[in-house]
């Protein structure tokens, strides 16, 4: 089982998938040793995966590239002519550390401007299941550079209803004063700040925690004692 995004399917010469647990992956897939950083690297055509540290990888080669997730955002990007592609691991630390701005700046040095990209955000944990504390929110709300008005904060005080019917029950609040963080909305705010418009972006409504057990979730594993699993989101030029 796997998922594709229409915004990328429309680009000639590009193949991609947001894969589920146990899906067949392309040969010679390249991915980084992910460390929740803002670091961007260009894919090696010869080195094995998992050696170079970084959380975004871009390439113009034909070697497919990927990110590995289990709740974080898998973000796949292509230039609108298919000449460059990128894969981004979007956890909250990497997003807060500038990973989106950094990858778009790297693409700009290759001649790809923000208005020339198409962005697909794959299955990730949604605010229905992403419980955080007030201490977690504090650095975001106090940031004078935050790229959104107060009325559009990427968190809520009430637990949202899942976007899709749940196959697994969302978690109940575990503490008083919990908030519910919207990782996808946070990424979209950062994309807007970097010059990417809504019509260039597609977001999967699938929640890795509650939508289906075929998607890996770090939080669900911790709550339910499940086996450690991941999914690979990849993109490649043909």
Short mmCIF file of N, CA, C and O in Angstrom, two decimals, residues 18-119:
data_model
loop_
_atom_site.label_atom_id
_atom_site.label_comp_id
_atom_site.label_asym_id
_atom_site.label_seq_id
_atom_site.Cartn_x
_atom_site.Cartn_y
_atom_site.Cartn_z
N UNK A 18 4.47 7.86 -0.95
CA UNK A 18 4.46 7.86 0.51
C UNK A 18 4.11 6.43 0.90
O UNK A 18 2.95 6.02 0.81
N UNK A 19 5.10 5.66 1.27
CA UNK A 19 4.92 4.23 1.46
C UNK A 19 4.42 3.91 2.87
O UNK A 19 4.66 4.64 3.83
N UNK A 20 3.72 2.80 2.98
CA UNK A 20 3.27 2.31 4.27
C UNK A 20 4.22 1.23 4.77
O UNK A 20 5.19 0.87 4.09
N UNK A 21 3.94 0.71 5.96
CA UNK A 21 4.80 -0.30 6.57
C UNK A 21 4.92 -1.51 5.64
O UNK A 21 3.92 -2.05 5.18
N UNK A 22 6.16 -1.94 5.36
CA UNK A 22 6.39 -3.14 4.57
C UNK A 22 6.27 -2.96 3.07
O UNK A 22 6.36 -3.95 2.32
N UNK A 23 6.09 -1.75 2.58
CA UNK A 23 5.96 -1.52 1.14
C UNK A 23 7.29 -1.78 0.43
O UNK A 23 8.36 -1.63 1.00
N UNK A 24 7.20 -2.18 -0.83
CA UNK A 24 8.39 -2.38 -1.65
C UNK A 24 8.98 -1.03 -2.04
O UNK A 24 8.27 -0.14 -2.50
N UNK A 25 10.29 -0.88 -1.86
CA UNK A 25 10.96 0.39 -2.13
C UNK A 25 11.84 0.27 -3.36
O UNK A 25 12.29 -0.83 -3.71
N UNK A 26 12.13 1.36 -4.04
CA UNK A 26 13.02 1.30 -5.20
C UNK A 26 14.45 0.94 -4.79
O UNK A 26 14.88 1.20 -3.67
N UNK A 27 15.17 0.35 -5.73
CA UNK A 27 16.56 -0.01 -5.49
C UNK A 27 17.41 1.25 -5.35
O UNK A 27 17.11 2.30 -5.91
N UNK A 28 18.50 1.12 -4.59
CA UNK A 28 19.50 2.20 -4.43
C UNK A 28 18.94 3.47 -3.81
O UNK A 28 19.43 4.57 -4.06
N UNK A 29 17.91 3.34 -3.00
CA UNK A 29 17.31 4.49 -2.35
C UNK A 29 18.33 5.19 -1.45
O UNK A 29 19.01 4.55 -0.67
N UNK A 30 18.41 6.51 -1.56
CA UNK A 30 19.35 7.28 -0.74
C UNK A 30 18.59 8.07 0.31
O UNK A 30 17.64 8.79 0.01
N UNK A 31 19.01 7.96 1.56
CA UNK A 31 18.48 8.80 2.63
C UNK A 31 19.59 9.09 3.63
O UNK A 31 20.61 8.39 3.68
N UNK A 32 19.39 10.13 4.42
CA UNK A 32 20.41 10.60 5.36
C UNK A 32 20.29 9.90 6.70
O UNK A 32 19.32 9.20 6.99
N UNK A 33 21.27 10.14 7.55
CA UNK A 33 21.17 9.84 8.97
C UNK A 33 20.47 11.03 9.60
O UNK A 33 21.06 12.09 9.81
N UNK A 34 19.18 10.89 9.87
CA UNK A 34 18.35 12.01 10.29
C UNK A 34 18.55 12.32 11.77
O UNK A 34 18.55 11.43 12.61
N UNK A 35 18.71 13.62 12.08
CA UNK A 35 19.03 14.02 13.45
C UNK A 35 18.16 15.19 13.92
O UNK A 35 18.50 15.87 14.87
N UNK A 36 17.03 15.43 13.25
CA UNK A 36 16.12 16.53 13.63
C UNK A 36 16.83 17.88 13.56
O UNK A 36 16.69 18.72 14.46
N UNK A 37 17.58 18.08 12.50
CA UNK A 37 18.35 19.31 12.32
C UNK A 37 17.72 20.15 11.20
O UNK A 37 16.72 19.78 10.60
N UNK A 38 18.38 21.26 10.89
CA UNK A 38 18.01 22.07 9.73
C UNK A 38 18.95 21.86 8.57
O UNK A 38 18.96 22.66 7.63
N UNK A 39 19.74 20.78 8.60
CA UNK A 39 20.80 20.57 7.62
C UNK A 39 20.28 19.96 6.32
O UNK A 39 19.50 19.00 6.33
N UNK A 40 20.77 20.50 5.20
CA UNK A 40 20.39 20.05 3.86
C UNK A 40 21.64 19.56 3.15
O UNK A 40 22.69 20.20 3.21
N UNK A 41 21.53 18.40 2.49
CA UNK A 41 22.68 17.89 1.74
C UNK A 41 22.22 17.49 0.33
O UNK A 41 21.05 17.27 0.08
N UNK A 42 23.21 17.45 -0.57
CA UNK A 42 22.93 16.95 -1.92
C UNK A 42 23.25 15.46 -1.93
O UNK A 42 24.27 15.03 -1.40
N UNK A 43 22.36 14.68 -2.53
CA UNK A 43 22.49 13.22 -2.49
C UNK A 43 23.76 12.77 -3.19
O UNK A 43 24.14 13.29 -4.23
N UNK A 44 24.40 11.77 -2.60
CA UNK A 44 25.54 11.11 -3.24
C UNK A 44 25.02 10.08 -4.24
O UNK A 44 24.02 9.41 -4.00
N UNK A 45 25.71 9.95 -5.35
CA UNK A 45 25.34 8.93 -6.32
C UNK A 45 26.06 7.62 -6.06
O UNK A 45 25.76 6.61 -6.69
N UNK A 46 26.98 7.61 -5.08
CA UNK A 46 27.78 6.40 -4.84
C UNK A 46 27.73 5.91 -3.39
O UNK A 46 27.80 4.70 -3.15
N UNK A 47 27.61 6.81 -2.42
CA UNK A 47 27.67 6.40 -1.01
C UNK A 47 26.39 5.66 -0.61
O UNK A 47 25.31 5.94 -1.13
N UNK A 48 26.49 4.74 0.35
CA UNK A 48 25.28 4.09 0.86
C UNK A 48 24.46 5.06 1.71
O UNK A 48 24.94 6.11 2.12
N UNK A 49 23.22 4.67 1.96
CA UNK A 49 22.32 5.50 2.76
C UNK A 49 22.70 5.47 4.24
O UNK A 49 23.41 4.57 4.70
N UNK A 50 22.21 6.47 4.98
CA UNK A 50 22.34 6.47 6.42
C UNK A 50 23.68 6.86 6.97
O UNK A 50 23.93 6.69 8.17
N UNK A 51 24.57 7.39 6.14
CA UNK A 51 25.92 7.77 6.59
C UNK A 51 26.03 9.28 6.79
O UNK A 51 26.53 9.74 7.81
N UNK A 52 25.55 10.06 5.83
CA UNK A 52 25.66 11.52 5.90
C UNK A 52 24.54 12.07 6.78
O UNK A 52 23.37 11.75 6.59
N UNK A 53 24.90 12.90 7.74
CA UNK A 53 23.91 13.49 8.64
C UNK A 53 23.17 14.62 7.93
O UNK A 53 23.77 15.45 7.26
N UNK A 54 21.87 14.67 8.13
CA UNK A 54 21.06 15.73 7.55
C UNK A 54 19.59 15.36 7.61
O UNK A 54 19.23 14.21 7.87
N UNK A 55 18.74 16.35 7.36
CA UNK A 55 17.30 16.11 7.41
C UNK A 55 16.57 16.57 6.17
O UNK A 55 15.34 16.52 6.12
N UNK A 56 17.30 16.99 5.16
CA UNK A 56 16.74 17.24 3.84
C UNK A 56 17.80 16.86 2.81
O UNK A 56 18.99 17.11 3.01
N UNK A 57 17.35 16.25 1.74
CA UNK A 57 18.27 15.82 0.69
C UNK A 57 17.68 16.23 -0.65
O UNK A 57 16.46 16.15 -0.86
N UNK A 58 18.52 16.74 -1.54
CA UNK A 58 18.06 17.12 -2.87
C UNK A 58 18.98 16.52 -3.92
O UNK A 58 20.14 16.16 -3.64
N UNK A 59 18.46 16.39 -5.13
CA UNK A 59 19.25 15.79 -6.19
C UNK A 59 18.71 16.17 -7.56
O UNK A 59 17.51 16.48 -7.70
N UNK A 60 19.58 16.13 -8.55
CA UNK A 60 19.15 16.18 -9.95
C UNK A 60 19.56 14.89 -10.66
O UNK A 60 19.41 14.77 -11.87
N UNK A 61 20.10 13.94 -9.89
CA UNK A 61 20.48 12.64 -10.45
C UNK A 61 19.24 11.76 -10.56
O UNK A 61 18.15 12.13 -10.13
N UNK A 62 19.42 10.56 -11.09
CA UNK A 62 18.31 9.61 -11.19
C UNK A 62 18.23 8.67 -10.00
O UNK A 62 17.39 7.76 -9.99
N UNK A 63 19.10 8.86 -9.00
CA UNK A 63 19.01 8.03 -7.80
C UNK A 63 17.86 8.53 -6.93
O UNK A 63 17.84 9.70 -6.54
N UNK A 64 16.88 7.69 -6.60
CA UNK A 64 15.76 8.15 -5.78
C UNK A 64 16.21 8.48 -4.37
O UNK A 64 17.13 7.87 -3.83
N UNK A 65 15.55 9.47 -3.77
CA UNK A 65 15.89 9.93 -2.43
C UNK A 65 14.67 9.79 -1.52
O UNK A 65 13.53 9.75 -1.99
N UNK A 66 14.91 9.72 -0.21
CA UNK A 66 13.82 9.45 0.71
C UNK A 66 14.06 10.09 2.07
O UNK A 66 15.18 10.48 2.41
N UNK A 67 12.97 10.17 2.84
CA UNK A 67 13.05 10.44 4.27
C UNK A 67 12.31 9.32 5.00
O UNK A 67 11.42 8.68 4.44
N UNK A 68 12.71 9.10 6.24
CA UNK A 68 12.15 8.03 7.06
C UNK A 68 11.37 8.69 8.20
O UNK A 68 11.93 9.54 8.91
N UNK A 69 10.12 8.31 8.39
CA UNK A 69 9.29 8.96 9.40
C UNK A 69 8.43 7.95 10.17
O UNK A 69 8.21 6.83 9.71
N UNK A 70 7.94 8.42 11.33
CA UNK A 70 6.98 7.65 12.12
C UNK A 70 6.18 8.62 12.97
O UNK A 70 6.08 8.46 14.17
N UNK A 71 5.67 9.66 12.38
CA UNK A 71 4.83 10.75 12.90
C UNK A 71 5.23 12.09 12.32
O UNK A 71 4.38 12.94 12.07
N UNK A 72 6.54 12.32 12.12
CA UNK A 72 7.01 13.58 11.55
C UNK A 72 6.50 13.75 10.12
O UNK A 72 6.04 12.80 9.49
N UNK A 73 6.62 14.96 9.62
CA UNK A 73 6.18 15.25 8.26
C UNK A 73 7.18 14.70 7.24
O UNK A 73 8.36 15.03 7.30
N UNK A 74 6.71 13.90 6.27
CA UNK A 74 7.53 13.62 5.09
C UNK A 74 7.13 14.63 4.01
O UNK A 74 5.96 14.69 3.59
N UNK A 75 8.06 15.45 3.59
CA UNK A 75 7.77 16.50 2.61
C UNK A 75 8.57 16.21 1.34
O UNK A 75 9.81 16.16 1.38
N UNK A 76 7.87 15.99 0.24
CA UNK A 76 8.51 15.75 -1.06
C UNK A 76 8.30 16.97 -1.94
O UNK A 76 7.19 17.50 -2.04
N UNK A 77 9.39 17.39 -2.59
CA UNK A 77 9.38 18.63 -3.37
C UNK A 77 9.96 18.35 -4.76
O UNK A 77 10.92 17.60 -4.89
N UNK A 78 9.36 18.97 -5.76
CA UNK A 78 9.93 18.92 -7.11
C UNK A 78 9.85 20.30 -7.74
O UNK A 78 8.90 21.05 -7.48
N UNK A 79 10.86 20.63 -8.53
CA UNK A 79 10.72 21.81 -9.38
C UNK A 79 9.62 21.52 -10.40
O UNK A 79 9.34 20.37 -10.73
N UNK A 80 8.97 22.55 -10.90
CA UNK A 80 7.83 22.31 -11.78
C UNK A 80 8.23 21.72 -13.14
O UNK A 80 7.39 21.20 -13.86
N UNK A 81 9.54 21.76 -13.45
CA UNK A 81 10.00 21.11 -14.68
C UNK A 81 10.65 19.75 -14.40
O UNK A 81 11.15 19.09 -15.31
N UNK A 82 10.67 19.33 -13.14
CA UNK A 82 11.23 18.04 -12.78
C UNK A 82 12.74 17.96 -12.79
O UNK A 82 13.30 16.86 -12.68
N UNK A 83 13.43 19.09 -12.87
CA UNK A 83 14.90 19.05 -12.96
C UNK A 83 15.56 18.77 -11.62
O UNK A 83 16.65 18.20 -11.56
N UNK A 84 14.91 19.19 -10.53
CA UNK A 84 15.43 18.96 -9.18
C UNK A 84 14.32 18.42 -8.30
O UNK A 84 13.15 18.82 -8.43
N UNK A 85 14.68 17.52 -7.40
CA UNK A 85 13.73 17.01 -6.41
C UNK A 85 14.38 17.05 -5.03
O UNK A 85 15.61 17.06 -4.91
N UNK A 86 13.53 17.07 -4.00
CA UNK A 86 14.03 17.10 -2.63
C UNK A 86 13.09 16.30 -1.73
O UNK A 86 11.90 16.18 -2.01
N UNK A 87 13.66 15.75 -0.66
CA UNK A 87 12.88 15.06 0.36
C UNK A 87 13.28 15.65 1.70
O UNK A 87 14.47 15.78 2.01
N UNK A 88 12.28 16.00 2.52
CA UNK A 88 12.52 16.72 3.76
C UNK A 88 11.88 15.98 4.93
O UNK A 88 10.70 15.59 4.86
N UNK A 89 12.64 15.79 6.00
CA UNK A 89 12.15 15.22 7.25
C UNK A 89 11.73 16.38 8.14
O UNK A 89 12.58 17.15 8.60
N UNK A 90 10.43 16.53 8.37
CA UNK A 90 9.92 17.69 9.08
C UNK A 90 9.39 17.37 10.46
O UNK A 90 8.17 17.33 10.66
N UNK A 91 10.27 17.15 11.40
CA UNK A 91 9.87 17.12 12.81
C UNK A 91 9.81 18.55 13.33
O UNK A 91 10.29 19.49 12.68
N UNK A 92 9.25 18.73 14.53
CA UNK A 92 9.12 20.10 15.02
C UNK A 92 10.47 20.77 15.23
O UNK A 92 10.62 21.97 14.98
N UNK A 93 11.48 20.00 15.65
CA UNK A 93 12.80 20.60 15.86
C UNK A 93 13.41 21.08 14.55
O UNK A 93 13.97 22.17 14.47
N UNK A 94 13.32 20.25 13.52
CA UNK A 94 13.87 20.65 12.23
C UNK A 94 13.12 21.81 11.62
O UNK A 94 13.73 22.73 11.03
N UNK A 95 11.80 21.81 11.75
CA UNK A 95 11.01 22.94 11.24
C UNK A 95 11.38 24.21 11.98
O UNK A 95 11.60 25.26 11.37
N UNK A 96 11.47 24.12 13.30
CA UNK A 96 11.84 25.30 14.10
C UNK A 96 13.28 25.72 13.80
O UNK A 96 13.63 26.90 13.93
N UNK A 97 14.12 24.75 13.38
CA UNK A 97 15.51 25.04 13.06
C UNK A 97 15.74 25.54 11.65
O UNK A 97 16.89 25.74 11.24
N UNK A 98 14.66 25.74 10.88
CA UNK A 98 14.79 26.37 9.57
C UNK A 98 14.93 25.44 8.39
O UNK A 98 15.36 25.86 7.31
N UNK A 99 14.54 24.16 8.54
CA UNK A 99 14.76 23.20 7.47
C UNK A 99 14.05 23.59 6.16
O UNK A 99 14.60 23.41 5.08
N UNK A 100 12.85 24.16 6.25
CA UNK A 100 12.12 24.51 5.04
C UNK A 100 12.80 25.68 4.32
O UNK A 100 13.03 25.62 3.11
N UNK A 101 13.12 26.73 5.04
CA UNK A 101 13.82 27.86 4.41
C UNK A 101 15.16 27.41 3.85
O UNK A 101 15.56 27.83 2.74
N UNK A 102 15.85 26.53 4.56
CA UNK A 102 17.17 26.08 4.10
C UNK A 102 17.08 25.30 2.79
O UNK A 102 17.89 25.50 1.88
N UNK A 103 16.11 24.39 2.67
CA UNK A 103 16.03 23.60 1.45
C UNK A 103 15.61 24.47 0.27
O UNK A 103 16.11 24.30 -0.85
N UNK A 104 14.74 25.45 0.51
CA UNK A 104 14.35 26.34 -0.59
C UNK A 104 15.51 27.26 -0.99
O UNK A 104 15.66 27.58 -2.17
N UNK A 105 16.33 27.64 -0.03
CA UNK A 105 17.52 28.43 -0.37
C UNK A 105 18.51 27.60 -1.19
O UNK A 105 19.11 28.11 -2.15
N UNK A 106 18.67 26.32 -0.82
CA UNK A 106 19.55 25.45 -1.61
C UNK A 106 19.01 25.29 -3.03
O UNK A 106 19.79 25.32 -4.01
N UNK A 107 17.70 25.11 -3.17
CA UNK A 107 17.14 24.98 -4.51
C UNK A 107 17.31 26.27 -5.30
O UNK A 107 17.55 26.24 -6.52
N UNK A 108 17.21 27.42 -4.62
CA UNK A 108 17.40 28.70 -5.32
C UNK A 108 18.80 28.81 -5.90
O UNK A 108 18.99 29.37 -6.99
N UNK A 109 19.80 28.26 -5.18
CA UNK A 109 21.17 28.30 -5.72
C UNK A 109 21.31 27.42 -6.97
O UNK A 109 22.26 27.59 -7.73
N UNK A 110 20.36 26.49 -7.15
CA UNK A 110 20.36 25.63 -8.34
C UNK A 110 19.49 26.22 -9.45
O UNK A 110 19.29 25.58 -10.49
N UNK A 111 18.94 27.41 -9.22
CA UNK A 111 18.12 28.05 -10.23
C UNK A 111 16.63 27.78 -10.10
O UNK A 111 15.86 28.11 -11.01
N UNK A 112 16.21 27.19 -8.97
CA UNK A 112 14.79 26.88 -8.75
C UNK A 112 14.25 27.82 -7.67
O UNK A 112 14.62 27.69 -6.50
N UNK A 113 13.40 28.75 -8.05
CA UNK A 113 12.83 29.70 -7.11
C UNK A 113 11.59 29.14 -6.43
O UNK A 113 11.02 28.13 -6.88
N UNK A 114 11.15 29.80 -5.36
CA UNK A 114 10.04 29.28 -4.56
C UNK A 114 8.76 29.12 -5.38
O UNK A 114 8.00 28.16 -5.18
N UNK A 115 8.51 30.02 -6.33
CA UNK A 115 7.28 29.91 -7.12
C UNK A 115 7.36 28.80 -8.16
O UNK A 115 6.35 28.50 -8.82
N UNK A 116 8.52 28.15 -8.28
CA UNK A 116 8.70 27.09 -9.27
C UNK A 116 8.69 25.69 -8.66
O UNK A 116 9.03 24.74 -9.33
N UNK A 117 8.31 25.55 -7.39
CA UNK A 117 8.30 24.24 -6.75
C UNK A 117 6.87 23.76 -6.53
O UNK A 117 5.92 24.55 -6.48
N UNK A 118 6.74 22.45 -6.41
CA UNK A 118 5.50 21.81 -6.01
C UNK A 118 5.81 20.97 -4.76
O UNK A 118 6.82 20.25 -4.75
N UNK A 119 4.96 21.05 -3.75
CA UNK A 119 5.26 20.47 -2.44
C UNK A 119 4.13 19.53 -2.03
O UNK A 119 2.96 19.92 -2.01
#
